[in-house]
């Protein structure tokens, strides 16, 4: 008889040793030997222990699969590893992250890294952040294969302003905006899209004025943020929006260039420079812009020549946006109804 640390008493078979706090050591070349007690409290067989071991291994595999990173999580992790000096240990971890993903998720990771405004693209990762030649060569082979893979689907990217487009000036978000963006980002059953294509282009420079609080409040699940500059932020105080306009045009064009196979749906407002930005982007890239939605800011009308453009929609509430997107087949009726319910509920 052997008493373990919990005070329970276990009988020992000559073929099995059960050590307190240790895994059982089993000789599989011996016949099954029962561990029986007269009162039936301890009954086991080596065969059952083998099955338990197989079950434990299966559970371990399932746990490992469930703990695997999503493409979005992998992107964020790689960005963290690439900041500052990248030691060889970090380079190895980057490679292991990429290799741990399925081919489909690797393709999605590449799309996320290369499609946003972030500086941590796959090209930078390979040619600037990874120095070890062996790791770089293996990563290069993976990226080359992904470059030659068929794209997932075309879909849409959302390029959106933040203040008074998504977020109210006094705080909070406009009813229905999250549901609209999510519906576009996910697509429909007939035309599913790959999530992660919401890109914020703000006039805030990130230093004198940070969009962090507004982004957290909006909770868009955005893929990237493009910032304004100090000159634009300061000149806007004197009603000069030319710096904001030029910077936003530059940021929009970068996103269009990084997403050559996707059309853009633009969201902005009439308060500052968005109407002029959208007009110029449509003029330069008419085939790349599906629609441009301009949220009407009180007291600031959209110039008539811009408002009359067939790709431009000036709106008051996001249920109007949902109906138009549904009519165009970009979102379905159920998605549009969800937006309408949110707007109606907010009206009380």
Short mmCIF file of C-alpha atoms in Angstrom, two decimals:
data_model
loop_
_atom_site.label_atom_id
_atom_site.label_comp_id
_atom_site.label_asym_id
_atom_site.label_seq_id
_atom_site.Cartn_x
_atom_site.Cartn_y
_atom_site.Cartn_z
CA UNK A 1 0.00 0.00 0.00
CA UNK A 2 1.21 3.49 -0.80
CA UNK A 3 -0.21 6.72 0.52
CA UNK A 4 0.02 9.68 -1.86
CA UNK A 5 0.17 13.38 -1.01
CA UNK A 6 -3.61 13.72 -0.99
CA UNK A 7 -4.01 10.96 1.57
CA UNK A 8 -5.63 8.51 -0.84
CA UNK A 9 -4.47 4.91 -0.77
CA UNK A 10 -3.71 3.15 -4.05
CA UNK A 11 -2.90 -0.52 -4.67
CA UNK A 12 0.05 -1.30 -6.89
CA UNK A 13 0.21 -3.88 -9.64
CA UNK A 14 3.60 -5.52 -10.18
CA UNK A 15 3.49 -4.05 -13.69
CA UNK A 16 2.67 -0.44 -12.81
CA UNK A 17 4.21 2.15 -10.53
CA UNK A 18 2.11 5.18 -9.65
CA UNK A 19 4.21 7.96 -8.14
CA UNK A 20 2.59 10.87 -6.38
CA UNK A 21 2.71 13.93 -8.63
CA UNK A 22 4.38 12.04 -11.51
CA UNK A 23 3.12 10.53 -14.73
CA UNK A 24 2.55 6.77 -14.61
CA UNK A 25 5.29 4.65 -16.15
CA UNK A 26 3.67 1.80 -18.10
CA UNK A 27 5.29 -1.23 -19.69
CA UNK A 28 3.24 -1.82 -22.79
CA UNK A 29 4.80 -5.23 -23.46
CA UNK A 30 3.01 -6.75 -20.47
CA UNK A 31 -0.60 -7.96 -20.41
CA UNK A 32 -3.25 -5.71 -18.97
CA UNK A 33 -3.17 -5.83 -15.20
CA UNK A 34 -6.05 -4.56 -13.16
CA UNK A 35 -5.79 -2.26 -10.19
CA UNK A 36 -8.71 -3.40 -8.13
CA UNK A 37 -9.94 -2.65 -4.66
CA UNK A 38 -12.45 -4.70 -2.83
CA UNK A 39 -14.79 -1.73 -2.49
CA UNK A 40 -14.48 -0.74 -6.15
CA UNK A 41 -13.02 2.72 -5.45
CA UNK A 42 -9.88 2.13 -7.50
CA UNK A 43 -10.34 0.21 -10.74
CA UNK A 44 -8.11 0.65 -13.75
CA UNK A 45 -6.38 -1.24 -16.52
CA UNK A 46 -3.31 -0.52 -18.53
CA UNK A 47 -5.49 -0.58 -21.64
CA UNK A 48 -7.60 2.23 -20.21
CA UNK A 49 -4.43 4.13 -19.35
CA UNK A 50 -3.28 3.79 -22.94
CA UNK A 51 -6.62 5.16 -24.14
CA UNK A 52 -6.34 8.00 -21.65
CA UNK A 53 -2.87 8.79 -22.96
CA UNK A 54 -4.18 8.90 -26.53
CA UNK A 55 -7.05 11.12 -25.42
CA UNK A 56 -4.63 13.42 -23.63
CA UNK A 57 -2.49 13.69 -26.74
CA UNK A 58 -5.58 14.48 -28.80
CA UNK A 59 -6.65 17.14 -26.32
CA UNK A 60 -3.15 18.58 -26.42
CA UNK A 61 -3.28 18.79 -30.21
CA UNK A 62 -6.68 20.45 -30.08
CA UNK A 63 -5.42 22.92 -27.48
CA UNK A 64 -2.41 23.72 -29.64
CA UNK A 65 -4.66 24.27 -32.66
CA UNK A 66 -7.01 26.51 -30.69
CA UNK A 67 -4.07 28.58 -29.40
CA UNK A 68 -2.69 29.22 -32.92
CA UNK A 69 -2.53 32.87 -33.91
CA UNK A 70 -5.06 34.36 -36.30
CA UNK A 71 -3.61 36.30 -39.26
CA UNK A 72 -4.44 39.59 -37.49
CA UNK A 73 -2.78 38.44 -34.26
CA UNK A 74 0.23 37.23 -36.24
CA UNK A 75 0.51 40.63 -37.92
CA UNK A 76 0.47 42.46 -34.58
CA UNK A 77 3.02 40.07 -33.09
CA UNK A 78 5.39 40.47 -36.05
CA UNK A 79 5.08 44.26 -35.85
CA UNK A 80 6.11 44.14 -32.19
CA UNK A 81 9.08 41.90 -32.98
CA UNK A 82 10.21 44.21 -35.80
CA UNK A 83 10.27 47.39 -33.71
CA UNK A 84 13.78 48.63 -33.01
CA UNK A 85 16.69 46.23 -33.27
CA UNK A 86 15.65 42.73 -34.32
CA UNK A 87 17.85 40.06 -32.69
CA UNK A 88 18.23 36.63 -34.26
CA UNK A 89 15.89 35.16 -31.64
CA UNK A 90 13.15 37.55 -32.80
CA UNK A 91 13.88 36.68 -36.44
CA UNK A 92 13.45 32.99 -35.64
CA UNK A 93 10.18 33.75 -33.87
CA UNK A 94 8.93 35.67 -36.91
CA UNK A 95 9.72 32.68 -39.13
CA UNK A 96 7.98 30.28 -36.75
CA UNK A 97 4.89 32.50 -36.63
CA UNK A 98 4.66 32.53 -40.43
CA UNK A 99 5.29 28.78 -40.70
CA UNK A 100 2.68 28.00 -38.04
CA UNK A 101 -0.10 29.46 -40.20
CA UNK A 102 -2.01 27.52 -42.82
CA UNK A 103 -1.33 28.53 -46.46
CA UNK A 104 -4.64 30.41 -46.53
CA UNK A 105 -3.79 32.27 -43.33
CA UNK A 106 -0.29 33.04 -44.65
CA UNK A 107 -1.91 34.64 -47.68
CA UNK A 108 -4.24 36.60 -45.40
CA UNK A 109 -1.29 37.72 -43.25
CA UNK A 110 0.53 39.01 -46.32
CA UNK A 111 -2.57 40.88 -47.46
CA UNK A 112 -2.97 42.51 -44.06
CA UNK A 113 0.69 43.50 -43.80
CA UNK A 114 0.89 44.89 -47.33
CA UNK A 115 -2.59 46.39 -47.67
CA UNK A 116 -2.61 48.97 -44.88
CA UNK A 117 -0.75 52.17 -44.10
CA UNK A 118 1.64 50.48 -41.66
CA UNK A 119 5.35 50.63 -42.43
CA UNK A 120 5.84 47.00 -41.39
CA UNK A 121 5.18 45.38 -44.77
CA UNK A 122 6.40 41.94 -45.84
CA UNK A 123 9.02 43.63 -48.04
CA UNK A 124 10.42 45.58 -45.10
CA UNK A 125 10.27 42.51 -42.87
CA UNK A 126 12.30 40.50 -45.36
CA UNK A 127 14.80 43.11 -46.53
CA UNK A 128 15.29 45.32 -43.47
CA UNK A 129 14.24 43.53 -40.30
CA UNK A 130 15.53 40.00 -40.95
CA UNK A 131 19.32 39.83 -41.29
CA UNK A 132 20.08 36.14 -40.77
CA UNK A 133 20.66 34.75 -44.30
CA UNK A 134 19.17 31.32 -43.57
CA UNK A 135 16.00 32.76 -42.03
CA UNK A 136 15.71 35.35 -44.79
CA UNK A 137 16.03 32.69 -47.48
CA UNK A 138 13.28 30.55 -45.95
CA UNK A 139 10.98 33.53 -45.45
CA UNK A 140 11.72 34.61 -49.01
CA UNK A 141 10.63 31.23 -50.38
CA UNK A 142 7.35 31.45 -48.46
CA UNK A 143 6.65 35.00 -49.66
CA UNK A 144 7.52 34.09 -53.25
CA UNK A 145 5.01 31.25 -53.11
CA UNK A 146 2.38 33.62 -51.71
CA UNK A 147 3.11 36.17 -54.43
CA UNK A 148 2.35 33.49 -57.01
CA UNK A 149 -0.81 32.29 -55.26
CA UNK A 150 -4.25 33.28 -56.56
CA UNK A 151 -5.75 36.15 -54.57
CA UNK A 152 -8.48 35.36 -52.05
CA UNK A 153 -11.05 37.67 -53.66
CA UNK A 154 -11.27 41.26 -54.75
CA UNK A 155 -13.73 42.71 -52.24
CA UNK A 156 -13.59 46.26 -50.91
CA UNK A 157 -11.46 48.36 -48.66
CA UNK A 158 -12.98 51.06 -46.47
CA UNK A 159 -11.06 54.33 -46.20
CA UNK A 160 -12.65 56.43 -43.50
CA UNK A 161 -12.20 59.69 -41.69
CA UNK A 162 -12.74 59.55 -37.93
CA UNK A 163 -14.10 62.78 -36.43
CA UNK A 164 -17.70 63.52 -37.35
CA UNK A 165 -17.67 60.63 -39.79
CA UNK A 166 -17.52 57.83 -37.24
CA UNK A 167 -17.25 59.68 -33.95
CA UNK A 168 -19.44 62.51 -32.71
CA UNK A 169 -17.60 65.65 -31.69
CA UNK A 170 -18.85 65.37 -28.12
CA UNK A 171 -17.97 61.68 -27.87
CA UNK A 172 -19.71 58.47 -28.85
CA UNK A 173 -20.22 57.07 -32.33
CA UNK A 174 -23.00 57.65 -34.82
CA UNK A 175 -25.72 54.97 -34.71
CA UNK A 176 -25.24 52.26 -37.30
CA UNK A 177 -21.70 53.17 -38.38
CA UNK A 178 -20.07 50.07 -36.89
CA UNK A 179 -22.71 47.81 -38.39
CA UNK A 180 -22.23 49.38 -41.84
CA UNK A 181 -18.45 49.06 -41.76
CA UNK A 182 -18.61 45.50 -40.42
CA UNK A 183 -21.09 44.47 -43.12
CA UNK A 184 -18.87 45.83 -45.90
CA UNK A 185 -15.77 44.28 -44.34
CA UNK A 186 -17.31 40.82 -43.98
CA UNK A 187 -19.21 40.79 -47.27
CA UNK A 188 -22.23 38.60 -47.93
CA UNK A 189 -22.76 34.85 -48.25
CA UNK A 190 -22.73 35.20 -52.03
CA UNK A 191 -19.65 37.45 -52.01
CA UNK A 192 -17.72 36.88 -48.77
CA UNK A 193 -14.89 39.28 -48.03
CA UNK A 194 -11.75 38.95 -45.92
CA UNK A 195 -12.05 41.09 -42.76
CA UNK A 196 -9.43 43.63 -41.77
CA UNK A 197 -9.82 46.18 -44.57
CA UNK A 198 -10.99 49.22 -42.58
CA UNK A 199 -8.37 51.97 -42.85
CA UNK A 200 -8.67 55.25 -40.97
CA UNK A 201 -7.29 58.42 -42.57
CA UNK A 202 -7.38 61.25 -40.05
CA UNK A 203 -6.27 64.88 -40.06
CA UNK A 204 -4.94 64.43 -36.53
CA UNK A 205 -1.16 64.34 -36.48
CA UNK A 206 -0.82 61.84 -33.63
CA UNK A 207 1.27 64.21 -31.52
CA UNK A 208 -0.38 67.60 -31.10
CA UNK A 209 -3.68 65.81 -31.45
CA UNK A 210 -3.98 62.06 -31.02
CA UNK A 211 -6.86 59.99 -32.40
CA UNK A 212 -6.22 57.23 -29.86
CA UNK A 213 -9.22 57.91 -27.66
CA UNK A 214 -11.55 58.26 -30.63
CA UNK A 215 -10.28 55.04 -32.20
CA UNK A 216 -10.78 53.16 -28.94
CA UNK A 217 -14.27 54.57 -28.60
CA UNK A 218 -15.16 53.76 -32.20
CA UNK A 219 -13.92 50.14 -31.89
CA UNK A 220 -13.91 49.69 -35.66
CA UNK A 221 -11.45 46.82 -35.76
CA UNK A 222 -9.43 48.94 -38.18
CA UNK A 223 -6.45 47.60 -40.05
CA UNK A 224 -4.34 50.76 -40.15
CA UNK A 225 -4.28 54.48 -39.38
CA UNK A 226 -2.86 57.21 -41.62
CA UNK A 227 -2.11 60.47 -39.82
CA UNK A 228 -2.11 64.12 -40.74
CA UNK A 229 0.78 66.46 -39.98
CA UNK A 230 1.43 69.40 -37.67
CA UNK A 231 1.20 71.96 -40.47
CA UNK A 232 -2.28 70.80 -41.40
CA UNK A 233 -3.45 70.72 -37.81
CA UNK A 234 -2.20 74.26 -37.14
CA UNK A 235 -3.39 75.78 -40.43
CA UNK A 236 -6.89 74.33 -39.90
CA UNK A 237 -7.20 76.59 -36.85
CA UNK A 238 -7.09 79.49 -39.33
CA UNK A 239 -9.65 77.87 -41.68
CA UNK A 240 -6.93 76.83 -44.13
CA UNK A 241 -7.61 73.19 -45.00
CA UNK A 242 -5.22 72.90 -47.96
CA UNK A 243 -2.56 71.10 -45.90
CA UNK A 244 -5.12 68.62 -44.60
CA UNK A 245 -6.42 68.09 -48.14
CA UNK A 246 -3.00 67.40 -49.63
CA UNK A 247 -1.98 65.05 -46.82
CA UNK A 248 -5.22 63.09 -47.03
CA UNK A 249 -4.93 62.74 -50.80
CA UNK A 250 -1.42 61.36 -50.32
CA UNK A 251 -2.63 58.87 -47.69
CA UNK A 252 -5.60 57.75 -49.80
CA UNK A 253 -3.36 57.14 -52.80
CA UNK A 254 -0.97 55.03 -50.73
CA UNK A 255 -3.82 52.77 -49.64
CA UNK A 256 -5.15 52.44 -53.19
CA UNK A 257 -1.66 51.57 -54.43
CA UNK A 258 -1.24 48.90 -51.76
CA UNK A 259 -4.59 47.29 -52.65
CA UNK A 260 -4.45 47.05 -56.45
CA UNK A 261 -7.13 44.34 -56.70
CA UNK A 262 -9.71 46.01 -54.46
CA UNK A 263 -12.09 48.89 -54.94
CA UNK A 264 -12.44 51.49 -52.20
CA UNK A 265 -15.53 52.80 -50.44
CA UNK A 266 -14.74 56.21 -48.97
CA UNK A 267 -16.32 57.76 -45.87
CA UNK A 268 -15.85 61.34 -44.74
CA UNK A 269 -17.77 64.46 -43.75
CA UNK A 270 -18.40 67.97 -45.03
CA UNK A 271 -16.72 69.78 -42.13
CA UNK A 272 -13.22 70.26 -43.53
CA UNK A 273 -11.49 68.91 -46.64
CA UNK A 274 -13.06 65.50 -47.29
CA UNK A 275 -15.30 66.58 -50.23
CA UNK A 276 -12.30 68.04 -52.07
CA UNK A 277 -10.17 65.00 -51.21
CA UNK A 278 -12.79 62.60 -52.56
CA UNK A 279 -13.33 64.63 -55.72
CA UNK A 280 -9.60 64.52 -56.48
CA UNK A 281 -9.25 60.81 -55.69
CA UNK A 282 -12.22 60.00 -57.95
CA UNK A 283 -10.74 62.18 -60.70
CA UNK A 284 -7.38 60.40 -60.49
CA UNK A 285 -8.68 56.87 -59.89
CA UNK A 286 -12.26 56.58 -61.17
CA UNK A 287 -11.96 52.80 -61.60
CA UNK A 288 -10.74 52.33 -58.03
CA UNK A 289 -13.53 54.13 -56.15
CA UNK A 290 -16.87 52.36 -55.81
CA UNK A 291 -18.65 55.06 -53.78
CA UNK A 292 -17.77 58.09 -51.65
CA UNK A 293 -20.10 58.81 -48.72
CA UNK A 294 -20.01 62.29 -47.18
CA UNK A 295 -21.68 62.80 -43.81
CA UNK A 296 -23.31 66.22 -43.73
CA UNK A 297 -21.84 68.48 -41.04
CA UNK A 298 -24.28 71.15 -39.77
CA UNK A 299 -23.72 74.43 -41.56
CA UNK A 300 -21.17 73.03 -44.04
CA UNK A 301 -22.64 72.17 -47.42
CA UNK A 302 -20.87 70.00 -49.97
CA UNK A 303 -20.03 71.97 -53.14
CA UNK A 304 -22.74 71.21 -55.67
CA UNK A 305 -20.41 69.97 -58.40
CA UNK A 306 -19.02 67.38 -55.98
CA UNK A 307 -22.42 66.41 -54.54
CA UNK A 308 -23.76 65.82 -58.07
CA UNK A 309 -21.07 63.28 -58.98
CA UNK A 310 -22.63 59.81 -59.52
CA UNK A 311 -20.14 58.18 -57.14
CA UNK A 312 -20.77 60.67 -54.30
CA UNK A 313 -23.54 60.28 -51.72
CA UNK A 314 -24.24 63.01 -49.15
CA UNK A 315 -26.14 61.58 -46.17
CA UNK A 316 -27.51 62.38 -42.73
CA UNK A 317 -27.94 58.93 -41.11
CA UNK A 318 -26.24 55.59 -41.64
CA UNK A 319 -29.48 53.80 -42.48
CA UNK A 320 -29.42 55.79 -45.74
CA UNK A 321 -25.95 54.38 -46.42
CA UNK A 322 -27.13 50.83 -45.66
CA UNK A 323 -30.05 51.06 -48.09
CA UNK A 324 -27.78 52.25 -50.91
CA UNK A 325 -25.20 49.53 -50.22
CA UNK A 326 -27.95 46.92 -50.15
CA UNK A 327 -29.35 48.20 -53.45
CA UNK A 328 -25.86 47.90 -54.96
CA UNK A 329 -25.50 44.32 -53.67
CA UNK A 330 -22.54 45.20 -51.44
CA UNK A 331 -24.38 44.21 -48.27
CA UNK A 332 -27.49 42.05 -47.94
CA UNK A 333 -30.97 42.84 -46.65
CA UNK A 334 -30.35 41.37 -43.21
CA UNK A 335 -27.23 43.49 -42.74
CA UNK A 336 -29.09 46.60 -43.88
CA UNK A 337 -31.97 45.91 -41.50
CA UNK A 338 -29.54 45.65 -38.59
CA UNK A 339 -28.24 49.13 -39.37
CA UNK A 340 -31.77 50.50 -39.65
CA UNK A 341 -32.71 49.00 -36.27
CA UNK A 342 -29.68 50.62 -34.60
CA UNK A 343 -30.51 54.03 -36.07
CA UNK A 344 -34.19 53.69 -35.15
CA UNK A 345 -33.33 52.62 -31.60
CA UNK A 346 -31.05 55.64 -31.16
CA UNK A 347 -33.87 57.96 -32.23
CA UNK A 348 -35.96 56.55 -29.39
#
